[in-house]
Coordinates of C-alpha atoms in Angstrom, one line a residue:
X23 CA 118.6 -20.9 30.1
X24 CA 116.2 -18.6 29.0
X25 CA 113.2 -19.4 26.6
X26 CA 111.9 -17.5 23.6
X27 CA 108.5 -16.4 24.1
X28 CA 106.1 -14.9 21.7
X29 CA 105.0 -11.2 23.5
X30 CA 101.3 -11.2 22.3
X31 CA 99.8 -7.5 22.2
X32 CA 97.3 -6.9 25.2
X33 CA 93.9 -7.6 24.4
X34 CA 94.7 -10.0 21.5
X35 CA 93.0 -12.8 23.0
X36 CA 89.8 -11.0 24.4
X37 CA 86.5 -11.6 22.7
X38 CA 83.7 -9.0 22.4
X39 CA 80.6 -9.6 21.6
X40 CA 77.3 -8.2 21.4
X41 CA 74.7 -10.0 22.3
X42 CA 71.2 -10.6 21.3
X43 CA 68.9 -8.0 21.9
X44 CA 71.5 -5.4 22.1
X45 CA 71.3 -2.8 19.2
X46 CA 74.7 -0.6 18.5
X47 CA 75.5 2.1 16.2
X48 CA 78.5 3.4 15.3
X49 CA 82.2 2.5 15.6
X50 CA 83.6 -1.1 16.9
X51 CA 87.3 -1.7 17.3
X52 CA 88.5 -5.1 18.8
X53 CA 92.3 -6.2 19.2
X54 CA 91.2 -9.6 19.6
X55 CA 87.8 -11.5 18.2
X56 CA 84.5 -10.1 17.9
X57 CA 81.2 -12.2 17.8
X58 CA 77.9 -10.2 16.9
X59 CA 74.6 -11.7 18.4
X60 CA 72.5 -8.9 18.5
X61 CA 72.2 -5.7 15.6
X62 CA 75.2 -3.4 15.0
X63 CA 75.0 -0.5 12.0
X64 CA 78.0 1.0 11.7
X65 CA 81.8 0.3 11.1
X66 CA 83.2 -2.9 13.2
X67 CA 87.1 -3.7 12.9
X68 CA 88.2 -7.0 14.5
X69 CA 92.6 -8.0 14.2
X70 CA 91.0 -11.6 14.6
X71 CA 88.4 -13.3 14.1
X72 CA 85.0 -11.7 13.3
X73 CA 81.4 -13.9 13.5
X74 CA 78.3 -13.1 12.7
X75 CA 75.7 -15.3 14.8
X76 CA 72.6 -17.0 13.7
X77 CA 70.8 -14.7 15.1
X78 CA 73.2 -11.2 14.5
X79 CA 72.5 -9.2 12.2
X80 CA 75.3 -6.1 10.2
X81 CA 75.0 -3.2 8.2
X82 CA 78.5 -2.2 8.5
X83 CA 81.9 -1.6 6.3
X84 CA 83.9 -4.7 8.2
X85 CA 88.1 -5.1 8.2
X86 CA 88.9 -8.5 9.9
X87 CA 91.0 -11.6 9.5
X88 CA 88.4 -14.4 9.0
X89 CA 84.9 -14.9 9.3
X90 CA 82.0 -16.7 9.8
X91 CA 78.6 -15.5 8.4
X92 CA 75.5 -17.7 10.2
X93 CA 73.4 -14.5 10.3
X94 CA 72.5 -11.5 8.5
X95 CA 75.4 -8.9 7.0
X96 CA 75.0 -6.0 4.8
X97 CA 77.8 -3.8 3.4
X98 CA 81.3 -4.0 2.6
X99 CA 83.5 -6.5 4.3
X100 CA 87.7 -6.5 3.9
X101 CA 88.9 -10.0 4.9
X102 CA 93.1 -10.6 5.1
X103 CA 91.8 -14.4 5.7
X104 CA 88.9 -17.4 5.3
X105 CA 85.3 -16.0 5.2
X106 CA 82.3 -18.3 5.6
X107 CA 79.4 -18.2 4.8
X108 CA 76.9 -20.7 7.0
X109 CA 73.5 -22.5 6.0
X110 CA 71.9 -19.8 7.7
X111 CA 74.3 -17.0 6.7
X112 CA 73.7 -14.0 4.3
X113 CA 75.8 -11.8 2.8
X114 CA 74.5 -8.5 0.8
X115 CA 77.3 -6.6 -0.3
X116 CA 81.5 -6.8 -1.5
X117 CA 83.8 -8.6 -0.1
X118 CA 87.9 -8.2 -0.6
X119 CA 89.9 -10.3 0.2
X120 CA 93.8 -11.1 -0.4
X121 CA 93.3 -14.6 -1.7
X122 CA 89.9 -16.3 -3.1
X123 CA 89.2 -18.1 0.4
X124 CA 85.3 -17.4 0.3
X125 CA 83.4 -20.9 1.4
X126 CA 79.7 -20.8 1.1
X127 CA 77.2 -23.7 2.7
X128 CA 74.6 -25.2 0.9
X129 CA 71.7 -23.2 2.0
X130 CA 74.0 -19.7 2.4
X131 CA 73.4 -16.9 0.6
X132 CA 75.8 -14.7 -1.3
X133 CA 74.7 -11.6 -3.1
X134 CA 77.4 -9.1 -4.4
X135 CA 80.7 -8.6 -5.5
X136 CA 84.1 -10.6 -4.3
X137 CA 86.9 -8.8 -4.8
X138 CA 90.4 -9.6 -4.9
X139 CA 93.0 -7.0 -4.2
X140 CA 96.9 -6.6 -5.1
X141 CA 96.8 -3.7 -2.9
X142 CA 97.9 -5.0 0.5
X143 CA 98.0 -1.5 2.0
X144 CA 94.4 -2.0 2.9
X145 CA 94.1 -5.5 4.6
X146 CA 96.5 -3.4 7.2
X147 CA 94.9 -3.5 10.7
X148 CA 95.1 0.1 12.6
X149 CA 93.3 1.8 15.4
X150 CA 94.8 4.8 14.7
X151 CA 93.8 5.7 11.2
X152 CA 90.7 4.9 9.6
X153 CA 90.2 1.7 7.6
X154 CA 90.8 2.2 4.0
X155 CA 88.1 1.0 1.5
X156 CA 88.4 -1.6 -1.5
X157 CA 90.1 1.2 -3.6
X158 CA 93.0 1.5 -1.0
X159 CA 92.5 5.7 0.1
X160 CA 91.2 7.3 2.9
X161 CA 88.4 8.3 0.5
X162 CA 84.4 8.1 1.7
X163 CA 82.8 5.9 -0.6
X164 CA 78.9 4.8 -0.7
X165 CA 78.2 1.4 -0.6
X166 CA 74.4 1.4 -2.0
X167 CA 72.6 -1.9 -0.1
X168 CA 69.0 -1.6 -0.6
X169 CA 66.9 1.3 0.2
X170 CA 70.0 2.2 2.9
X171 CA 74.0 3.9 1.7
X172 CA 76.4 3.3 4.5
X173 CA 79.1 6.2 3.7
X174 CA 82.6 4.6 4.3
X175 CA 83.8 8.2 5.4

């Protein structure tokens, strides 16, 4: 008589993205996917799927399900799922995940650490509270990526 049907949160299919030649800084927060073609410095969290076009580039502290790298990414990136790393993709900076799901294509470049964390608390998802870093608190922490620190804080 009546059929079970999964309730999906509002917004968790939308995609944003940010197109080329578009230049943000500051906070991103997405309920569904996020796709970066243009130049974001900040902090971006995506509860799906996060992609960094060939021509996008990131200097951000990133919390996301999966992703896929084909541009340019600097910073620290918290992954609950698969990242990728294209043939055009690079990476400057830590990664955490839960599992060791990091692919990289021939031609892709990864330069950092990859982390992987026992603490579960901080692949956790909120837009109310602020994204924990790699150590699981609350806490600022510099990220030093080049000549630049992004503060996590």
């Amino acid at each position: 008589m009546f059929s079970k049907k999964e309730i999906e949160a509002p917004g968790s299919k939308t995609l944003t993205i940010i197109a080329e030649g578009v230049k943000i800084e500051g906070k991103i927060y997405s309920k569904g996917s996020t796709r970066i073609d243009g130049y974001v410095i900040g902090e971006i969290t995506s509860e799906k799927d996060f992609t960094i076009g060939k021509e996008g580039k990131v200097e951000a502290n990133v919390k996301t399900c999966n992703a896929v790298i084909a541009g340019s990414f600097k910073g620290e990136m918290i992954s609950a799922g698969e990242v990728e790393i294209t043939a055009t993709g690079k990476f400057l900076g830590n990664l955490v995940q839960k599992d060791a799901l990091l692919t990289i294509s021939k031609g892709g470049l990864f330069k950092g650490e990859s982390i992987i964390s026992e603490n579960q608390d901080i692949f956790k998802i909120s837009e109310s509270g602020k994204p924990k870093n790699s150590l699981g608190t609350n806490a600022p922490q510099n990220i030093p990526i080049g000549p630049r620190v992004l503060d996590k804080g």
